[in-house]
Short mmCIF file of C-alpha atoms in Angstrom, two decimals:
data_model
loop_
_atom_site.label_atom_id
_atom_site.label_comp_id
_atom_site.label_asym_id
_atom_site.label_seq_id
_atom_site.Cartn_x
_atom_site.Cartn_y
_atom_site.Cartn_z
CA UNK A 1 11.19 24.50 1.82
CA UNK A 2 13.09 26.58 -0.79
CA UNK A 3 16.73 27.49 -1.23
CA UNK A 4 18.16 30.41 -2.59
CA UNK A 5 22.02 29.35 -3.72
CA UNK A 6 22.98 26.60 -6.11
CA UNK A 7 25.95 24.49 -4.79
CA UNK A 8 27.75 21.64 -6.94
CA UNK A 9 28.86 18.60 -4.84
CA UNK A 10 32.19 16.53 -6.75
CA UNK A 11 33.88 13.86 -5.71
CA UNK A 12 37.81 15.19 -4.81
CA UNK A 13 40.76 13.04 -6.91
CA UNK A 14 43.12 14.24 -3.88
CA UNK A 15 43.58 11.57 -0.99
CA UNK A 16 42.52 14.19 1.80
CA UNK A 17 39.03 16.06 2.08
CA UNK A 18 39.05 19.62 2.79
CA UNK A 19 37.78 19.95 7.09
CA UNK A 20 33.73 20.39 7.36
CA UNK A 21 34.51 24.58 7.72
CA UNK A 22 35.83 24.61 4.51
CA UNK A 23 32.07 24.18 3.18
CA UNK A 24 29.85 26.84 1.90
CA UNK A 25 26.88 27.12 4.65
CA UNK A 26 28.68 24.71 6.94
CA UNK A 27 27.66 22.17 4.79
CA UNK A 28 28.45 18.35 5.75
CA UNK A 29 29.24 15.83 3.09
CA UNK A 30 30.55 12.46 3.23
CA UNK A 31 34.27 12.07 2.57
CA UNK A 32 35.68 12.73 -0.97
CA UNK A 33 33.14 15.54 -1.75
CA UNK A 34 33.45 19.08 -1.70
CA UNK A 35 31.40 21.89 -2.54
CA UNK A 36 31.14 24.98 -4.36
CA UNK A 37 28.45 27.77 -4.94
CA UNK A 38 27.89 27.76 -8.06
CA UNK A 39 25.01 30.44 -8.26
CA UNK A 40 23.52 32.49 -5.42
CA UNK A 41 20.33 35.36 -4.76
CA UNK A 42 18.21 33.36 -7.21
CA UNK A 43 14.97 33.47 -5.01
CA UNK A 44 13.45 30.49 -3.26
CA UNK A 45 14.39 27.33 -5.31
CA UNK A 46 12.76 24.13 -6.03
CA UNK A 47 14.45 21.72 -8.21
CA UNK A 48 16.99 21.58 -10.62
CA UNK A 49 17.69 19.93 -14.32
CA UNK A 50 21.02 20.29 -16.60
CA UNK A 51 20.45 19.72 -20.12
CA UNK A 52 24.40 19.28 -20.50
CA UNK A 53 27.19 20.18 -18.80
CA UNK A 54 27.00 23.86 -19.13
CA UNK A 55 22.84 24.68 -19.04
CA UNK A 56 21.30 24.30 -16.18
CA UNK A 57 17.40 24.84 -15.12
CA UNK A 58 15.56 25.58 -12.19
CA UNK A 59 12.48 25.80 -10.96
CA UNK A 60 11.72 28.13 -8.32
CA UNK A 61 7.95 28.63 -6.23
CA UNK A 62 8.50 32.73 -6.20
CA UNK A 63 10.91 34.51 -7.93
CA UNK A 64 13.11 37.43 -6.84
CA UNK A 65 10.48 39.79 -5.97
CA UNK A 66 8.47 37.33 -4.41
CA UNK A 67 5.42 37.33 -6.80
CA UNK A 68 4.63 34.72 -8.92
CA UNK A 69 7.26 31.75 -9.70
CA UNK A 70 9.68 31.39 -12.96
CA UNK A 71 11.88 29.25 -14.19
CA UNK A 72 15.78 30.07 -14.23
CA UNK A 73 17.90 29.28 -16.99
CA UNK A 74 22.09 29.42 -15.96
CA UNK A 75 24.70 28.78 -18.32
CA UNK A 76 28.05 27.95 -16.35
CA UNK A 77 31.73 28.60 -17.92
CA UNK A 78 34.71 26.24 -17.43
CA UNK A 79 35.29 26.91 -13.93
CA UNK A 80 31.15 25.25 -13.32
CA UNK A 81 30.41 29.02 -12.18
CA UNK A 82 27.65 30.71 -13.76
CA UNK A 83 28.06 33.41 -16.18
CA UNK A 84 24.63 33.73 -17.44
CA UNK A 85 21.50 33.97 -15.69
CA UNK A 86 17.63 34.77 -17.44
CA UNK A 87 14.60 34.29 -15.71
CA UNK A 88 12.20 33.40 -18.15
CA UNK A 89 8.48 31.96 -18.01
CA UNK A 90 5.65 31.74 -15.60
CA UNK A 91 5.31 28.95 -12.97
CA UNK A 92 2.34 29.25 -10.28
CA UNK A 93 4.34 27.22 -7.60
CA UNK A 94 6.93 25.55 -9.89
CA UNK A 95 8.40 22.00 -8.74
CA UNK A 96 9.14 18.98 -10.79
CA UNK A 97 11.77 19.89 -13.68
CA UNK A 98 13.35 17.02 -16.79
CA UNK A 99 14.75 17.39 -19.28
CA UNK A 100 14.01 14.89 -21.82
CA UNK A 101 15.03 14.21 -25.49
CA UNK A 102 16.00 17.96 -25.82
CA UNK A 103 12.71 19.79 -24.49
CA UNK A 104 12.37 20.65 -20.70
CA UNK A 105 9.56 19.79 -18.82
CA UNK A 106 8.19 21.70 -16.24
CA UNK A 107 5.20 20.90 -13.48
CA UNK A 108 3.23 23.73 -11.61
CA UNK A 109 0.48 23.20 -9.41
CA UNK A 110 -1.90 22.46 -12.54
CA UNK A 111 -0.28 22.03 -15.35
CA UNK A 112 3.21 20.20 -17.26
CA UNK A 113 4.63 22.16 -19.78
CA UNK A 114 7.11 21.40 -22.16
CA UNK A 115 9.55 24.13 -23.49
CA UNK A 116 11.58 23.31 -26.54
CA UNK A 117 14.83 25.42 -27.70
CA UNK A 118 16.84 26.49 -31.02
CA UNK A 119 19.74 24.64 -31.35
CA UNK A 120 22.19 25.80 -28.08
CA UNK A 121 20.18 28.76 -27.26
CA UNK A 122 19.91 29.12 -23.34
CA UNK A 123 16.48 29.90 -23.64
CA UNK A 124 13.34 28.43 -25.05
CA UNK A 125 12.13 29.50 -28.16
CA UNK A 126 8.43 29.91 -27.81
CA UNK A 127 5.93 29.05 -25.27
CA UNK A 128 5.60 26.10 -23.71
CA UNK A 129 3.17 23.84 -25.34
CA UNK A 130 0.84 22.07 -22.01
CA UNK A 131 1.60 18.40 -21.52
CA UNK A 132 -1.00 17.95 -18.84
CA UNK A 133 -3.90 20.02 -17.65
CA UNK A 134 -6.09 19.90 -15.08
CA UNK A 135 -4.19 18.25 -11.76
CA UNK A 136 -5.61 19.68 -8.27
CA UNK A 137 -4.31 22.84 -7.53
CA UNK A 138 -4.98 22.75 -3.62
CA UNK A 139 -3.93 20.43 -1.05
CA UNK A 140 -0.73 19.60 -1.87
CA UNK A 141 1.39 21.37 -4.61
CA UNK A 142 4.47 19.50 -5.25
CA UNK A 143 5.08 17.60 -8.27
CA UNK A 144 7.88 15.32 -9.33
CA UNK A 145 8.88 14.02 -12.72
CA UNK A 146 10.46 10.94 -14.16
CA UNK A 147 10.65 9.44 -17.24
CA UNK A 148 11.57 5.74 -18.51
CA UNK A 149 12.91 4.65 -21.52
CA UNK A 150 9.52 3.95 -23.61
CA UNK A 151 8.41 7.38 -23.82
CA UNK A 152 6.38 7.80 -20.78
CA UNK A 153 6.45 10.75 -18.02
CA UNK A 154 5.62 9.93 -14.70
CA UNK A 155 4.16 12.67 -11.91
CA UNK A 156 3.51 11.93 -8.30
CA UNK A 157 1.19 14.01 -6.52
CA UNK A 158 0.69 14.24 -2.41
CA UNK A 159 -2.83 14.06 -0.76
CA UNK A 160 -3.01 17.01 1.31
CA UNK A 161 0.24 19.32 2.29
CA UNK A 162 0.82 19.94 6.30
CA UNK A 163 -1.76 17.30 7.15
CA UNK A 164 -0.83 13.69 8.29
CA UNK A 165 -4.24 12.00 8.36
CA UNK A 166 -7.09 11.61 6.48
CA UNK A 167 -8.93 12.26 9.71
CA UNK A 168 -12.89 12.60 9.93
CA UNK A 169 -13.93 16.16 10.31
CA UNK A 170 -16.76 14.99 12.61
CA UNK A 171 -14.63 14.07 15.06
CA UNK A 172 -15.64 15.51 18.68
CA UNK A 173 -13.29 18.26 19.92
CA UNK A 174 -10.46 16.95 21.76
CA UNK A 175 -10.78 13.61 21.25
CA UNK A 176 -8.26 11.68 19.32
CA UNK A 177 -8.56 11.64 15.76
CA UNK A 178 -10.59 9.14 13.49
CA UNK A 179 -9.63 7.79 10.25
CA UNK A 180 -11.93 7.90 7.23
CA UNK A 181 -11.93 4.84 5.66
CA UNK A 182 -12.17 4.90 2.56
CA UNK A 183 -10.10 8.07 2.30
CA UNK A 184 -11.68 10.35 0.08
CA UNK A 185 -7.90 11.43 -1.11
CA UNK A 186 -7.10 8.46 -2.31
CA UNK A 187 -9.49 8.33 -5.43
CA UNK A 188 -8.46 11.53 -6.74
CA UNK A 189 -4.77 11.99 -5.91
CA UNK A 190 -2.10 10.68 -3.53
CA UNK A 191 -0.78 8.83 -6.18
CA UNK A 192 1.37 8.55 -9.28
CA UNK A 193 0.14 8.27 -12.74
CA UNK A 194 1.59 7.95 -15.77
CA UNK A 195 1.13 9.88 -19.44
CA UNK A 196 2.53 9.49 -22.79
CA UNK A 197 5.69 12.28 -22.58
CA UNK A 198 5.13 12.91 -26.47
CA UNK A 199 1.59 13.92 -26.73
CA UNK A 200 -0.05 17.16 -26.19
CA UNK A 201 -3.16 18.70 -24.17
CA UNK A 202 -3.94 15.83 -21.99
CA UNK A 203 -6.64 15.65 -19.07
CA UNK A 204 -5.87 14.69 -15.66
CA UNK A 205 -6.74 11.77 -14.91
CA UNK A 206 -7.96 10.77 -17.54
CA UNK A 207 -5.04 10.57 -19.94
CA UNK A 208 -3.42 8.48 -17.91
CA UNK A 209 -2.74 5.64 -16.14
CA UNK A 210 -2.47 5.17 -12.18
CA UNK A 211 -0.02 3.16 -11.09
CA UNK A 212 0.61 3.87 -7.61
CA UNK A 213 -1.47 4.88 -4.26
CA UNK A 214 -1.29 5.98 -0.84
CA UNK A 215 1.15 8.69 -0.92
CA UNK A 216 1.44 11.51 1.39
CA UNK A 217 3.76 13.83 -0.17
CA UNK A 218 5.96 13.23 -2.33
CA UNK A 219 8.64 15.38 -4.72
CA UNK A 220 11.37 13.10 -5.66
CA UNK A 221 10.89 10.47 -7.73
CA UNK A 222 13.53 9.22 -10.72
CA UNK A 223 13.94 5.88 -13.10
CA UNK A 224 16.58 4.05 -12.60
CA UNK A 225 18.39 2.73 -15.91
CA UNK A 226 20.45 -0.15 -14.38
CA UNK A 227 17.53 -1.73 -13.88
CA UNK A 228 14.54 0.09 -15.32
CA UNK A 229 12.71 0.86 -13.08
CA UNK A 230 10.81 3.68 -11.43
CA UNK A 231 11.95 4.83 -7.87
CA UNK A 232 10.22 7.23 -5.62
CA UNK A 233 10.22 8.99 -1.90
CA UNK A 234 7.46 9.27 -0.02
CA UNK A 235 7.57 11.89 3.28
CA UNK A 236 6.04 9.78 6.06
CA UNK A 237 3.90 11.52 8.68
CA UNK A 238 4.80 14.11 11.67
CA UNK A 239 3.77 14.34 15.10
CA UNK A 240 1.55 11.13 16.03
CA UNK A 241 2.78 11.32 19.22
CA UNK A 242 0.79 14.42 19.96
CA UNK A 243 -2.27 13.15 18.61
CA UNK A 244 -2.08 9.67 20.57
CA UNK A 245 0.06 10.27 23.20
CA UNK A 246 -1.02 7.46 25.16
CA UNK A 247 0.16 5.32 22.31
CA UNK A 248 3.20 6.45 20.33
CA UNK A 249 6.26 8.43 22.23
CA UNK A 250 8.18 10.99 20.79
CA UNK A 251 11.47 8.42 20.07
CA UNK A 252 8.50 6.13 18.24
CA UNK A 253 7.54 9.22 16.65
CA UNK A 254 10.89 9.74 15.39
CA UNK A 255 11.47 6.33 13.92
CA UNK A 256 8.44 6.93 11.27
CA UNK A 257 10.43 7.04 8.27
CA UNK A 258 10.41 8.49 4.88
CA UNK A 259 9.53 5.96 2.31
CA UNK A 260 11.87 5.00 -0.92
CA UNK A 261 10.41 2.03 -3.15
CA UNK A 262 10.81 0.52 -6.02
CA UNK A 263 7.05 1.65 -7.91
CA UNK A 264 5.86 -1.17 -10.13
CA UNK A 265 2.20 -1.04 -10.69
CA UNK A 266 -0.29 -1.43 -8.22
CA UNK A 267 2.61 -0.07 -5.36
CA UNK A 268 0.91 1.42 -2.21
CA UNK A 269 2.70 3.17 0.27
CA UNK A 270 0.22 2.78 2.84
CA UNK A 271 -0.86 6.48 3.73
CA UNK A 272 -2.91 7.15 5.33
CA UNK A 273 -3.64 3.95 7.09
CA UNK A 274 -0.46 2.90 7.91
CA UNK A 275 3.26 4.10 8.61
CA UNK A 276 6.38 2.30 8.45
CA UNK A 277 8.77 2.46 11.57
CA UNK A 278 12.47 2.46 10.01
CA UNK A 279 13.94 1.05 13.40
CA UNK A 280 11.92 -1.63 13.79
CA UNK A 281 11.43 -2.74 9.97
CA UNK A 282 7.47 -3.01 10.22
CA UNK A 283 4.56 -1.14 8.52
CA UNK A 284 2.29 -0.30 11.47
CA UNK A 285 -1.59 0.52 11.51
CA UNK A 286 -2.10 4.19 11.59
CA UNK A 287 -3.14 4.96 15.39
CA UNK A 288 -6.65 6.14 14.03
CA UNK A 289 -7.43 3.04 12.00
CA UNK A 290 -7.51 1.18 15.61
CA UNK A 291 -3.73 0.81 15.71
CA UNK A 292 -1.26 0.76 18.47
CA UNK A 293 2.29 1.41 18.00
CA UNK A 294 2.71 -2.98 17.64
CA UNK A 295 -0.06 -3.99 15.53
CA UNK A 296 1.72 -5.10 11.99
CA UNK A 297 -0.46 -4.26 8.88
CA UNK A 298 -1.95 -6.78 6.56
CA UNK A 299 1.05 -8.86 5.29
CA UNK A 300 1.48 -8.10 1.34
CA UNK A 301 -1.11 -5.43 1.04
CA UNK A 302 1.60 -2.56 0.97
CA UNK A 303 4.79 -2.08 -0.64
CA UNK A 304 8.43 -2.47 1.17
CA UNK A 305 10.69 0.60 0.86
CA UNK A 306 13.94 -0.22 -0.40
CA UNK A 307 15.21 2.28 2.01
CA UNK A 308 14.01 4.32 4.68
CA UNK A 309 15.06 8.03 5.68
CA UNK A 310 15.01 9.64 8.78
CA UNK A 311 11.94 10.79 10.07
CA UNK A 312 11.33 14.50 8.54
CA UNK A 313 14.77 14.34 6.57
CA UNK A 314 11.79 14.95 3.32
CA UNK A 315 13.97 13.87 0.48
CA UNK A 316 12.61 16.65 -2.54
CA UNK A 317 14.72 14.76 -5.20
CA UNK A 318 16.19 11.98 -6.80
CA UNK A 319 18.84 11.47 -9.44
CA UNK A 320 20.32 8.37 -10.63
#
């Protein structure tokens, strides 16, 4: 999903709340907040990064003539309205976007780049230098970025986009899906890993360190300096019920959550094996790995989420 119009969200010093139709889009926000458009008929959007208070950067998956994707840089005035727009770059299906000790970091489908300015100029300097080469381009595209406070960058990346299962392709026509076990996916992506944010011209994987598993999809993912740690959002899986009707319901259905946890290494978030119902506070066995709808996974062989989200809310970032 994409959007095309950058709104800011503030929290209002007055006691009252303007009504819900005051909104741009019929936006609803929880009480104290109000919001603005800030910048609008950008193209399809993907995530967003200030580097202070008046530069902001965006990543986008196709630009304004719906080619290939750019980056946006926006420079806002006093009244948080921008007053300078430039498209500048190449991004083949830009997501994640940081900015981090001055540069900005950018993931496409391949590739991390980092961009590095002149002073206050709006725009990079030069071309990016590449960060990280060599990630899956097929599958699953997203990418999201974090970094901690020792110098390392953090990407997550999905093991298959649209798909909910790591299901045998040998499986007869019409019958119910079946599980591969091991999943292939799982030893070459549906993970995060973690790289050195200073150095140059590294190889995925191989540069870096794995330090979580059994992720879906996942875009959003942020540290946390309160209490230094990494957090991240997994998007849980879609439609069981159709698949195992005789098993799951659509209101079960809708109770598969999307994941946040707390990543230390070694976190799995249970895909594709499992799912975690957010009404009932249990991790499940996937339906296809022999389970029923009431069968609890393993106890500690998958992480807890710190929170759950509604079922296909899919959370595409995180800012703390």
């Amino acid at each position: 999903m994409g959007a095309k119009t950058i709104l800011l969200a503030v929290p209002l010093l007055a006691l009252a709340a303007p009504s819900l139709a005051d909104e741009p889009d019929g936006l609803k926000l929880p009480p104290g907040f109000h919001a603005s458009v800030v910048a609008d008929n950008l193209g399809v959007l993907r995530h967003l990064a200030f580097r202070d208070a008046d530069d902001l950067y965006v990543s986008t998956q196709w630009n304004v003539q719906g080619t290939s994707g750019d980056l946006i840089a926006i420079h806002l005035d006093a009244g948080h309205k921008a007053d300078k727009t430039v498209h500048f770059g190449v991004m083949n299906g830009g997501t994640g976007i940081r900015v981090y000790r001055g540069a900005l970091y950018a993931a496409s489908t391949s590739r991390i780049y980092r961009y590095t300015f002149h002073g206050k100029d709006l725009v990079p300097d030069s071309d990016p230098a590449i960060v990280i080469d060599g990630m899956p381009g097929t599958r699953n595209t997203a990418r999201g970025l974090a970094f901690d406070d020792k110098g390392n960058l953090y990407v997550s990346m999905g093991a298959t986009q649209g798909a909910n299962m790591c299901a045998d392709p040998a499986t007869p026509k019409g019958a119910p899906p079946v599980g591969l076990k091991p999943c292939p996916l799982l030893a070459v992506r549906s993970g995060i890993w973690r790289f050195p944010a200073a150095r140059l011209n590294q190889k995925f994987p191989d540069g870096g360190e794995r330090i979580a598993t059994g992720i879906r999809d996942m875009a959003a993912l942020s540290w946390s300096p309160a209490d230094n740690a990494l957090y991240a959002i997994m998007h849980g899986r879609d439609n069981t019920y159709k698949d195992f009707p005789a098993l799951v319901n659509a209101d079960s259905d809708d109770a598969i959550g999307d994941e946040m946890h707390k990543v230390t290494k070694g976190t799995d978030f249970g895909w594709p094996y499992t799912y975690y119902d957010g009404v009932r506070n249990i991790r499940l066995v996937a339906p296809e790995y022999g389970g029923d709808n009431r069968t609890a996974a393993p106890a500690g062989q998958y992480g807890t989420p710190v929170e759950v989200f509604h079922s296909r809310s899919s959370p595409l970032d995180l800012v703390f």
